[in-house]
Coordinates of C-alpha atoms and ligand atoms in Angstrom, one line a residue:
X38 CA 54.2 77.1 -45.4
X39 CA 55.5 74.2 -47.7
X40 CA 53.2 71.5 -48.2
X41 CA 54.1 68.1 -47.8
X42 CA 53.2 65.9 -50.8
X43 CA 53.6 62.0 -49.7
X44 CA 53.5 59.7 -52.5
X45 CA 53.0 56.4 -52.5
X46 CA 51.6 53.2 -54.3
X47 CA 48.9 53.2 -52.1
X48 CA 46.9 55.3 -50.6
X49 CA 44.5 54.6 -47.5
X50 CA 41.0 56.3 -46.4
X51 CA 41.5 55.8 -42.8
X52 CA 37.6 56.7 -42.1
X53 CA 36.8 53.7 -44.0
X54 CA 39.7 51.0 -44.1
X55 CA 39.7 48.8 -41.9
X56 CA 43.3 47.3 -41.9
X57 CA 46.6 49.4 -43.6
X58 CA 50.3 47.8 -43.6
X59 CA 52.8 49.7 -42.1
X60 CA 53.5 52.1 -45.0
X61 CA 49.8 53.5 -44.8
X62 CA 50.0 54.0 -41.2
X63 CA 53.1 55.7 -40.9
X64 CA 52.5 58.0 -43.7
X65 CA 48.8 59.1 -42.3
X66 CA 50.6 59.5 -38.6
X67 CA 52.7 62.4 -40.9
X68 CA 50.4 63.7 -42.6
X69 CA 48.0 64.3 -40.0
X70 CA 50.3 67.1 -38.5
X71 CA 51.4 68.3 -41.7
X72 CA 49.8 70.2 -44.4
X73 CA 49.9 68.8 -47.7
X74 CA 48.2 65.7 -49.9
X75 CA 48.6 62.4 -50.1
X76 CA 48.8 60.9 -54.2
X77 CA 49.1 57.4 -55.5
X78 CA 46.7 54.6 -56.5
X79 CA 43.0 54.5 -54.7
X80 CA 43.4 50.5 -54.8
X81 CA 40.8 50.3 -57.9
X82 CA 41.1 48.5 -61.0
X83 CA 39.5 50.4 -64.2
X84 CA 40.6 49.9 -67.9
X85 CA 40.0 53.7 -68.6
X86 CA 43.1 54.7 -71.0
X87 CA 44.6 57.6 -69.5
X88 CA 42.9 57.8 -66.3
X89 CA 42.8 61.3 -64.5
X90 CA 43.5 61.7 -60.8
X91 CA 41.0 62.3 -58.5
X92 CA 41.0 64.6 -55.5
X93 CA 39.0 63.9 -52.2
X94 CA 39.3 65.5 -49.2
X95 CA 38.9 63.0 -46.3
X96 CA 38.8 64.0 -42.8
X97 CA 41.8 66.2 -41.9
X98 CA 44.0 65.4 -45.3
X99 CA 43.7 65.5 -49.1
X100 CA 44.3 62.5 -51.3
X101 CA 44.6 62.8 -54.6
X102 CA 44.3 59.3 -56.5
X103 CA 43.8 57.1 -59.5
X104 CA 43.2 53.8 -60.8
X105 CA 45.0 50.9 -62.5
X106 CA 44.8 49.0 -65.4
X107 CA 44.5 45.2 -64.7
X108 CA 47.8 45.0 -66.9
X109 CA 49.2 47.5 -64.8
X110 CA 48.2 45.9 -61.4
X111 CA 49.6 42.6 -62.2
X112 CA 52.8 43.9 -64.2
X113 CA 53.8 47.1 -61.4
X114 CA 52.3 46.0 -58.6
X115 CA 52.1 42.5 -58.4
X116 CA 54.9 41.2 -60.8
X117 CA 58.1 44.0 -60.5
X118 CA 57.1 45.2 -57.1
X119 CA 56.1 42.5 -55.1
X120 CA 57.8 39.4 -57.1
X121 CA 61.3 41.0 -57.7
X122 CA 62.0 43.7 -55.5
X123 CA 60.4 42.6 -52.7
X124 CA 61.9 39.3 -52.5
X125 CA 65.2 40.6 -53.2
X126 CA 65.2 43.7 -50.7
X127 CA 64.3 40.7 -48.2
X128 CA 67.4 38.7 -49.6
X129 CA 64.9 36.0 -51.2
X130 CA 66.3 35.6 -54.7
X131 CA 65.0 32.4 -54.6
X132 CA 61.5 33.7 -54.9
X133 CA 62.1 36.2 -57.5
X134 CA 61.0 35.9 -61.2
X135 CA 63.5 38.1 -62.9
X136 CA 62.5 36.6 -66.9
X137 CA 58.8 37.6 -66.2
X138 CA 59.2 40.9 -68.2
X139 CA 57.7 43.4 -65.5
X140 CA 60.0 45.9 -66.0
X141 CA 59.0 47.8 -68.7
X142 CA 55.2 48.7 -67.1
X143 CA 56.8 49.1 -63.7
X144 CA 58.7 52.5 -65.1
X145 CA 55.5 53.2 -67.4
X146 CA 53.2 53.1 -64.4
X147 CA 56.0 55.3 -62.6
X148 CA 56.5 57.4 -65.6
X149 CA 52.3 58.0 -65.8
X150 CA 51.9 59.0 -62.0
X151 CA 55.0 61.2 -62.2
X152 CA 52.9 63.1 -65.4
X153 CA 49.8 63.7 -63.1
X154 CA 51.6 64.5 -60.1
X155 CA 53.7 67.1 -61.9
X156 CA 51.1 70.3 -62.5
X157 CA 50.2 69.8 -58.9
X158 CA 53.4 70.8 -57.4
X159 CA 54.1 74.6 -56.4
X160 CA 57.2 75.7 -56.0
X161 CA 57.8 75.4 -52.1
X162 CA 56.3 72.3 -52.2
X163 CA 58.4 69.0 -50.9
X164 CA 57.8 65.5 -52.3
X165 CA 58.4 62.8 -50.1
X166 CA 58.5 59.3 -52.3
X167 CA 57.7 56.2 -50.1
X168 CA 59.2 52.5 -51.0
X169 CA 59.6 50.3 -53.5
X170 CA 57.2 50.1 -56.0
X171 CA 58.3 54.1 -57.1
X172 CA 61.8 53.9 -57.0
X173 CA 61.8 55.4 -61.1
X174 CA 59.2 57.8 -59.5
X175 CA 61.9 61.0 -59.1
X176 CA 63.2 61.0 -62.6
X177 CA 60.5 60.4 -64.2
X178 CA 59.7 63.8 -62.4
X179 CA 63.2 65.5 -63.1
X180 CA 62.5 64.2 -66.6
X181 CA 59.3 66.8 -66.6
X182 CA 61.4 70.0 -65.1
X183 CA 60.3 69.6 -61.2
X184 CA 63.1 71.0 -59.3
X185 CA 61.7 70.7 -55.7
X186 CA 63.8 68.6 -53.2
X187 CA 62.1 64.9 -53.8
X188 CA 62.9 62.3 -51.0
X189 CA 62.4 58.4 -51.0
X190 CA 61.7 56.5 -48.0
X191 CA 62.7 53.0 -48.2
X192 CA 60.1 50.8 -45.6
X193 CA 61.5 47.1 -46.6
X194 CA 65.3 46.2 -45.5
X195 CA 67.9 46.7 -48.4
X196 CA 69.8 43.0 -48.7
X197 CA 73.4 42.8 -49.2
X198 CA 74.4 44.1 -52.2
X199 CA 75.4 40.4 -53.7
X200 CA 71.7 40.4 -53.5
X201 CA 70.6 43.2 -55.6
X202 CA 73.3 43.4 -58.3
X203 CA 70.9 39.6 -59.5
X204 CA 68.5 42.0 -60.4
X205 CA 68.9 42.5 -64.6
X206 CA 68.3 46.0 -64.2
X207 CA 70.2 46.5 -61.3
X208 CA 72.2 49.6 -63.2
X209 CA 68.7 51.2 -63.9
X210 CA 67.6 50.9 -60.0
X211 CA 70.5 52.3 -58.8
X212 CA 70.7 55.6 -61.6
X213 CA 67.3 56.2 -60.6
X214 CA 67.9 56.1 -56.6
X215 CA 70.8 59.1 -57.7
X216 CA 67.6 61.4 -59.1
X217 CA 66.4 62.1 -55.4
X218 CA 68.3 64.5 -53.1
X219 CA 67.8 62.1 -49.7
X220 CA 67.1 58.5 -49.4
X221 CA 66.6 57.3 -46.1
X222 CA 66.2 54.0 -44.9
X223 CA 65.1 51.7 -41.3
X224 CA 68.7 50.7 -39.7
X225 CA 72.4 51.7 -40.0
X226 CA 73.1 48.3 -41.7
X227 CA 70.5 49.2 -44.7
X228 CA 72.7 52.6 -45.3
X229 CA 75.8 50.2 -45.5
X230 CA 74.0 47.8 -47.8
X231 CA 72.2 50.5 -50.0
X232 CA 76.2 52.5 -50.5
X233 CA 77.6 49.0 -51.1
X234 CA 75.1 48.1 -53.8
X235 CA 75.2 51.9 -55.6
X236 CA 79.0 51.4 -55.2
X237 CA 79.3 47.8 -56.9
X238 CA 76.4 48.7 -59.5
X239 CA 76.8 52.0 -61.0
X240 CA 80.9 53.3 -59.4
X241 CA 78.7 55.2 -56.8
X242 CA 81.4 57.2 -54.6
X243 CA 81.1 58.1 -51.2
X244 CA 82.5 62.1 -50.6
X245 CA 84.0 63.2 -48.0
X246 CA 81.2 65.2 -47.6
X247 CA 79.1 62.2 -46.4
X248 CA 77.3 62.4 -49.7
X249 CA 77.0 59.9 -52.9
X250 CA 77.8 60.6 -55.8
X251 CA 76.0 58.6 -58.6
X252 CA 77.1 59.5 -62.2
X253 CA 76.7 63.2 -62.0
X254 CA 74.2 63.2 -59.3
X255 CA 74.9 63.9 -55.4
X256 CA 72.4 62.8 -52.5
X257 CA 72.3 62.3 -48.8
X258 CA 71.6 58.7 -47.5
X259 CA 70.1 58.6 -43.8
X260 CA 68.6 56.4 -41.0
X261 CA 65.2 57.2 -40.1
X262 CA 63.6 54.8 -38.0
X263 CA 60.4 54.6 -38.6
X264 CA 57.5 55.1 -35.8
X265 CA 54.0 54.8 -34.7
X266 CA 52.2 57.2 -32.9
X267 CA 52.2 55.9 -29.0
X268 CA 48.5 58.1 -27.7
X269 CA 46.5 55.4 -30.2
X270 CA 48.1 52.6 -28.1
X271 CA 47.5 54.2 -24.4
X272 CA 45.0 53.8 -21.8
X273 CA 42.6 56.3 -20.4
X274 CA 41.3 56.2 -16.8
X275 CA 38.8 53.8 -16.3
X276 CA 39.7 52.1 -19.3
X277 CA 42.2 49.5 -17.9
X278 CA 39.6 48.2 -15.3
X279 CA 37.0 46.8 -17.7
X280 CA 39.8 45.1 -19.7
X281 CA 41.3 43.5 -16.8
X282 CA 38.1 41.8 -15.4
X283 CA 37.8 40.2 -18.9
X284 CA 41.5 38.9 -18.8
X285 CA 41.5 35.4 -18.1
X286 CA 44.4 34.7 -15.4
X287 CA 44.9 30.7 -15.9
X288 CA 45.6 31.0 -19.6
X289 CA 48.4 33.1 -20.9
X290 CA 48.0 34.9 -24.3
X291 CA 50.6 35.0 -26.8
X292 CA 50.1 37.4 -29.5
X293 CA 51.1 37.4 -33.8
X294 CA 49.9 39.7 -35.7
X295 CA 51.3 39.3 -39.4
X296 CA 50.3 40.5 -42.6
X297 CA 50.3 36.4 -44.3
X298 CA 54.4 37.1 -45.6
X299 CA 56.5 34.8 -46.5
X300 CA 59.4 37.4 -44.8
X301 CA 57.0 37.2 -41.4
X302 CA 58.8 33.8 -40.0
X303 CA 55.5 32.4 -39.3
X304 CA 56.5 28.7 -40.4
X305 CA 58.8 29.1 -38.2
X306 CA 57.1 30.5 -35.1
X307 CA 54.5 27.8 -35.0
X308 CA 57.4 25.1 -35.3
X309 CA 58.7 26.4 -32.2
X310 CA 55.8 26.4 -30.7
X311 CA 54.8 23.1 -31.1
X312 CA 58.5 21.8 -30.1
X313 CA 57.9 24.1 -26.7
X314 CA 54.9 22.6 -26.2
X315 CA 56.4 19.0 -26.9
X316 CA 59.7 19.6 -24.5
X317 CA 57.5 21.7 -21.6
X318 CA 54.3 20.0 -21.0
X319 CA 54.0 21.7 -17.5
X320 CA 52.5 24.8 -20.2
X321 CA 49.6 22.8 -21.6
X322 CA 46.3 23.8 -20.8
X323 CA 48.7 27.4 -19.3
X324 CA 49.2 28.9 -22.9
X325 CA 47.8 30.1 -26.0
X326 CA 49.4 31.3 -29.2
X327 CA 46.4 33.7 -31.3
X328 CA 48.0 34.2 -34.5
X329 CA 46.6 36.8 -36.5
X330 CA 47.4 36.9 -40.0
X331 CA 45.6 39.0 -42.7
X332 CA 45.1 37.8 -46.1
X333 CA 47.7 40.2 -48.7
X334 CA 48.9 40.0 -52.2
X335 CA 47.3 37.1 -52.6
X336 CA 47.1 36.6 -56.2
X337 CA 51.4 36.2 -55.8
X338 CA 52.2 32.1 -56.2
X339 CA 54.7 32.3 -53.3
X340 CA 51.6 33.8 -50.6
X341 CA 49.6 30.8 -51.3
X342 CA 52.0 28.2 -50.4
X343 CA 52.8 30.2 -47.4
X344 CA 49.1 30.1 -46.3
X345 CA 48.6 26.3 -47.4
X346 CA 51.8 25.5 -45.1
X347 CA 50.3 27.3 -42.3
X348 CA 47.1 26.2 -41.9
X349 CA 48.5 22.5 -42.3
X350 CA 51.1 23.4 -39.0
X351 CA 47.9 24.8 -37.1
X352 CA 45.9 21.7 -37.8
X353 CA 48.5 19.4 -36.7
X354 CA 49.8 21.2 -33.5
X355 CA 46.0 21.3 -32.5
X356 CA 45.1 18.2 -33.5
X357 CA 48.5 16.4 -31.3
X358 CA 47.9 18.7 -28.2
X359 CA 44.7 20.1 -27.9
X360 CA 42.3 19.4 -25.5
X361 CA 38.5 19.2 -25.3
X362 CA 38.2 22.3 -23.4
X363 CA 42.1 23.9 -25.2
X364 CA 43.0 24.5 -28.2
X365 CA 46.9 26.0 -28.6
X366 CA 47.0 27.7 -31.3
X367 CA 44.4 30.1 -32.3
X368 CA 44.8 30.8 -35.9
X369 CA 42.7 34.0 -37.3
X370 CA 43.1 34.8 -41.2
X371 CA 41.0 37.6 -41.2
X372 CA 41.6 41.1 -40.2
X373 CA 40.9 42.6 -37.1
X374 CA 39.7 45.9 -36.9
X375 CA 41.8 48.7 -35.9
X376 CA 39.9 49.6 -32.6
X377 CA 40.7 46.3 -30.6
X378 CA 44.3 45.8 -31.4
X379 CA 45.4 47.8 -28.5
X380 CA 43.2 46.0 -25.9
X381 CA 44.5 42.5 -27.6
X382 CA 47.9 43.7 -27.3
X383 CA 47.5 44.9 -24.1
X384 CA 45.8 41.6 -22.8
X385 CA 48.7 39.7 -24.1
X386 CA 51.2 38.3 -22.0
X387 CA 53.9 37.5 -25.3
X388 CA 54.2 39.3 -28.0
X389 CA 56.0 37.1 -30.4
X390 CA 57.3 39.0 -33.2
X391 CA 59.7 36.6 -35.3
X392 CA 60.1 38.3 -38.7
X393 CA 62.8 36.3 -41.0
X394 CA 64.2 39.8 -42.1
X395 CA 61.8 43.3 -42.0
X396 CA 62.3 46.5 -42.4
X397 CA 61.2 48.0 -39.2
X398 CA 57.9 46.2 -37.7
X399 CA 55.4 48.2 -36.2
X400 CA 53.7 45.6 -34.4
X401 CA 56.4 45.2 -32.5
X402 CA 56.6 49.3 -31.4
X403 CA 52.3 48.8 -30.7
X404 CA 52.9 45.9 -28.2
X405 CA 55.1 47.8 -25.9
X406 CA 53.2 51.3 -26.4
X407 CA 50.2 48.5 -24.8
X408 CA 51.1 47.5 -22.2
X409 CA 50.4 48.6 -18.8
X410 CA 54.3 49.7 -17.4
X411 CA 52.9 48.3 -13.8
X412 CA 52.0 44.8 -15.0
X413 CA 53.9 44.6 -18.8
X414 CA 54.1 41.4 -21.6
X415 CA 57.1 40.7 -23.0
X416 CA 58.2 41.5 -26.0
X417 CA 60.1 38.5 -28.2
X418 CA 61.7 39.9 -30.9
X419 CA 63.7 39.0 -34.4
X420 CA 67.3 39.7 -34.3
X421 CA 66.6 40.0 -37.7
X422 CA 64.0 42.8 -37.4
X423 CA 64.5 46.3 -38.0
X424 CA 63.0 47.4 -35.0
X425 CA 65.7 45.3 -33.2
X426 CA 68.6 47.3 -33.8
X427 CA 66.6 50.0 -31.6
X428 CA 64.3 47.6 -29.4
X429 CA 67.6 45.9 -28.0
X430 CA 65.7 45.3 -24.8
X431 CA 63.5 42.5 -26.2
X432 CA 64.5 39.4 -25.7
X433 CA 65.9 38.9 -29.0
X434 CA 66.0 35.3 -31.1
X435 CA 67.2 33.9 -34.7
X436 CA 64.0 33.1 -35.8
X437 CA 65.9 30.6 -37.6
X438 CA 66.9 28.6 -35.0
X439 CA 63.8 26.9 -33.0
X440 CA 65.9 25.9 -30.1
X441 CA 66.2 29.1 -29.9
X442 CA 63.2 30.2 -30.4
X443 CA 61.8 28.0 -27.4
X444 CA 64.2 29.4 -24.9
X445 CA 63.1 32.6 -25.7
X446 CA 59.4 31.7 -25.1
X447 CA 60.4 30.2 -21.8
X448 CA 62.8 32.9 -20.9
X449 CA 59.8 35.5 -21.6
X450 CA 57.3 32.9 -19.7
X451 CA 59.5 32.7 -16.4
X452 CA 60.7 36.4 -16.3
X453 CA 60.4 38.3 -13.0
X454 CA 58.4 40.8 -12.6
X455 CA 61.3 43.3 -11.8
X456 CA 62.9 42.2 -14.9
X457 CA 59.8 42.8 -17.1
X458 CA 58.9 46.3 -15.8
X459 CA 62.8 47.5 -16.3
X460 CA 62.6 45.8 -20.2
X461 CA 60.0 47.4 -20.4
X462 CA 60.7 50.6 -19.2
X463 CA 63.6 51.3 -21.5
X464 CA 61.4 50.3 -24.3
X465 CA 58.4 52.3 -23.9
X466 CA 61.2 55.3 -23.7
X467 CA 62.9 54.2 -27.1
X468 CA 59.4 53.9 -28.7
X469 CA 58.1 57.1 -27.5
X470 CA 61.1 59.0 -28.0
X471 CA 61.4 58.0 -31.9
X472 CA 57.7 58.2 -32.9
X473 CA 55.9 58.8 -36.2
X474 CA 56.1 62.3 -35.0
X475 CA 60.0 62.4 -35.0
X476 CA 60.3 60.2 -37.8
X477 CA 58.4 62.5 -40.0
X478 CA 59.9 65.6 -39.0
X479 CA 63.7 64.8 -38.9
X480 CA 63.0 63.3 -42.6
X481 CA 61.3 66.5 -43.6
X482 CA 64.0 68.8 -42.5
X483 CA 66.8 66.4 -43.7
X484 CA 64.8 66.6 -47.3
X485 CA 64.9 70.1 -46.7
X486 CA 68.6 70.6 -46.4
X487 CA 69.3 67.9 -48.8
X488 CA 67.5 69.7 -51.4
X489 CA 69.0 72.6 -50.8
X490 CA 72.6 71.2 -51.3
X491 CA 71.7 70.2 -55.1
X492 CA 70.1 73.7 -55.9
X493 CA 73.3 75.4 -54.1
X494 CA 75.9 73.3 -56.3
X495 CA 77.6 75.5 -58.5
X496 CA 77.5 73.3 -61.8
X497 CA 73.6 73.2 -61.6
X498 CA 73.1 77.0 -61.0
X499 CA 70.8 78.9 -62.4
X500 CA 68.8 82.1 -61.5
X501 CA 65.4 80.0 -61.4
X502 CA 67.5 77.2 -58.7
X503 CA 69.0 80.6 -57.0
X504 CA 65.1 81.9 -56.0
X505 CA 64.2 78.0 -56.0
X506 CA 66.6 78.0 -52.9
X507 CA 66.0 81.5 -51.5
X508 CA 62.5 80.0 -51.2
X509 CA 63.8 76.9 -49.6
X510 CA 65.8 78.8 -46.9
X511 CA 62.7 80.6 -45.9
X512 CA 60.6 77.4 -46.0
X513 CA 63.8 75.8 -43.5
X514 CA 63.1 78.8 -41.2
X515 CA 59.3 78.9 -40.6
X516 CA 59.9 74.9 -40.5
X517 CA 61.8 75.1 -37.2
X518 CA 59.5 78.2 -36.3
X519 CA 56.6 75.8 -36.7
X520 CA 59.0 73.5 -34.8
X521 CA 59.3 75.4 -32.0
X522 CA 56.1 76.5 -31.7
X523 CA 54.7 73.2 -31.6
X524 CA 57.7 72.0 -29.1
X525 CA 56.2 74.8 -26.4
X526 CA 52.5 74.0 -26.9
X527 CA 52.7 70.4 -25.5
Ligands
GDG715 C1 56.2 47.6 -44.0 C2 57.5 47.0 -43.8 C3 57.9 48.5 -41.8 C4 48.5 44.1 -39.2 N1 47.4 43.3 -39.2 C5 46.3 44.0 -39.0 C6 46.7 45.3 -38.8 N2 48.0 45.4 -39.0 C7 48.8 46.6 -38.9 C8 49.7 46.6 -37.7 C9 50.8 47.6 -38.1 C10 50.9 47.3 -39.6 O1 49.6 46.8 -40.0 C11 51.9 46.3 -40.0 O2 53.2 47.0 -40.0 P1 54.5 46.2 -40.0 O3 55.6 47.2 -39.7 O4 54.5 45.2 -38.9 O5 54.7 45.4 -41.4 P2 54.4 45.7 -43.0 O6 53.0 45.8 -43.3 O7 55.2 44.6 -43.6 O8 55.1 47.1 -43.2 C12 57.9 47.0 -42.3 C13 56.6 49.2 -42.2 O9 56.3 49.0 -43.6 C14 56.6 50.7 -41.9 O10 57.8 51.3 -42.4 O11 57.9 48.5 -40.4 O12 59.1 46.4 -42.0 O13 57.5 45.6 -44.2 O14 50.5 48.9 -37.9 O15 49.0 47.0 -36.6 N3 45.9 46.3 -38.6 C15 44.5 46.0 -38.4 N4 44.1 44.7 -38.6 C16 45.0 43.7 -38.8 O16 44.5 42.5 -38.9 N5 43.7 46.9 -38.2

């Protein structure tokens, strides 16, 4: 069978770690159902020249990492990755430091993991490329001969194209997307931005065919929502009974949890918050907002002014309404572990989810897999997240817009049960039906097919492509065999 290989900047030992972003989770929901291994940087810093990658087998999957260079970790990671792509991808150009000079390490630390990686892959195998920091990642591979179908997954929203053609290197970014055979992205508006900005940048042309042409490359662009597996969110027998005693009835919970972004909205949220607070007094003393929001990237200027700004909007909220015995916001900067988010999700009446522009949010897909469809929270949710263009059932806001904001807290406050349970309904259907699950398979046979297509083009025929593809078709077939078979055992 053809073995998955998942790439990606990170990767995460799941026995240990106690906190992953979304990337980590959503690839470790794949790859525990698929065989294959998991390669990219174990998270270390080590000035060793060339270092060698390491393989480890950890519980049911393979990981196969190495370290960086300090050089590397602040050039790659946090300098191209984090202060130029990631704030423009989240249309925040005002944040990025394009005269920094992070480009040239960004495609040499690409350029070095595409080297190891290569006399690992067998022929059958398919490479699935995740986000931004590896764009350059698949021709640096072509570069080295590897002819197997290579995929990108895009987790972080794609801005409008105005946005991206700032970058200097705009032209290079968009060559290097044409290298894989299948992009695929969050939403429907991403795969308009991301043919906008290869159109504008580099003459992309869309065929008739539904595929883009870049230069003398073809490849499929897609929408693959991203998912989260629903069973780690649900509730045994038994389970619900010991949670509910410890609920406390005369105080309603409203849940954040946030890695500390900038992209998060949470300026914003506890603006609102306050001003509900201000124009409803009847909820004093009747609600609490519990704001989690794990420390990340921390060494980037822009995540410490987030985090100085939030802690001084805490402070004064509490310090104008709080009480002896009450304290309205509840403002955690730590990490909580994996294990209790579903019962604080689940104990949560709100689950305010305000994002200023993300790719999908998961955290929004774990509230509703919660919650208990008898009694459910409501979910408040970004117009402006991913996950809205799918979770259209929320109440949706404009996290720019407090007042609008605060009628969406009251709305969710003063909503009817009836109401709640049909919301919710539809929404526990929508999460469940577009899980990790089906996220990772209808990428993997799209990367399938999508490989195929370049192999079968006539201009890039050869007798090593012809068996390449021979052993592609056969790889297709036991794939929906596998499919099947794993359709009629649950
Ligand atoms: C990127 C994109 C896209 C958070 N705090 C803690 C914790 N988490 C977990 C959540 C959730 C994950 O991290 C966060 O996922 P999100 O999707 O909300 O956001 P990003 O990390 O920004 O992820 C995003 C995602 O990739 C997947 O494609 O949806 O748009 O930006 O699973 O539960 N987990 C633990 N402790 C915490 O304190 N254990």
């Amino acid at each position: 069978m053809a073995r998955l290989v998942m790439v990606s900047n990170r990767v995460i030992d799941f026995n240990a770690a106690q906190q992953a972003g979304g990337v980590g989770v959503a690839i470790y929901n794949t790859l525990e159902r698929q065989s294959g291994f998991w390669f990219g940087w174990d998270g270390r810093i080590d000035e060793t020249d060339d270092p060698q990658p390491k393989s480890v087998s950890i519980g049911g999957y393979t990981t196969v990492t190495e370290p960086l260079t300090a050089a590397d970790y602040n050039d790659y990671y946090l300098g191209y990755s984090n202060s130029v792509l990631w704030p423009v991808f989240h249309n925040r150009l005002d944040l990025a430091q394009f005269e920094a000079g992070y480009y040239a390490r960004y495609v040499e630390v690409n350029a070095r993991f595409a080297k190891h990686l290569a006399p690992l892959i067998e022929p059958d195998d398919v490479i699935w490329i995740h986000d931004y920091h590896l764009v350059p990642m698949a021709l640096e591979l072509r570069k080295l001969g590897i002819e197997n179908p290579i995929g990108f997954f895009l987790h972080i929203p794609i801005g409008p194209a105005q946005a991206l053609l700032a970058i200097p290197e705009n032209k290079a970014i968009a060559r290097a997307l044409g290298a894989y055979d299948l992009i695929g992205v969050q939403t429907q508006t991403d795969v308009r931005n991301l043919i906008d900005f290869l159109q504008q940048s580099v003459y992309g042309r869309l065929l008739p065919s539904g595929r883009i042409r870049v230069d003398e490359a073809e490849l499929d662009v897609g929408c693959f929502p991203v998912g989260i597996d629903p069973s780690d969110f649900a509730f045994g027998p038994g389970e619900e009974e010991a949670l509910a005693a410890a609920e406390n009835d005369n105080v309603h919970r409203i849940i954040g949890i946030d890695r500390l972004d900038y992209t998060k909205g949470l300026p914003q949220k506890f603006k609102a918050y306050g001003k509900f607070l201000e124009e409803n007094p009847d909820y004093r003393r009747r609600i609490v907002l519990s704001q989690f929001a794990p420390p990340t990237r921390e060494s980037v200027e822009a995540y410490a002014d987030i985090k100085a700004e939030l802690e001084s909007l805490a402070g004064s909220i509490n310090g104008r309404f709080g009480e002896l015995d009450w304290i309205p916001i509840n403002y955690i900067h730590r990490t909580i572990p994996r294990s209790e988010l579903r019962d604080i999700y689940r104990t949560s009446r709100i689950g305010l989810v305000t994002p200023l522009k993300d790719g999908m949010n998961l955290v929004a897909k774990e509230y509703i897999a919660s919650q208990d469809p008898v009694d459910p929270g409501v979910l408040i949710l970004s117009k402006f997240a991913g996950a809205a263009e799918q979770l259209s059932d929320a109440v949706l806001v404009n996290p720019y817009d407090l007042g609008d904001l605060t009628q969406g807290l009251k709305q969710a406050l003063e909503m009817p049960m009836a109401e709640k349970r049909a919301r919710h309904e539809k929404l526990l259907k929508t999460v469940r039906e577009s899980d990790a699950d089906a996220w990772g398979r209808s990428f993997f046979a799209a990367l399938v097919k999508a490989g195929q297509r370049r192999i079968g083009r006539p201009s890039k025929s050869s007798p090593a492509m012809g068996r390449a593809l021979e052993r592609l078709q056969g790889t297709a077939k036991k794939n929906t065999t596998d499919r099947m078979a794993a359709n009629v055992g649950t």
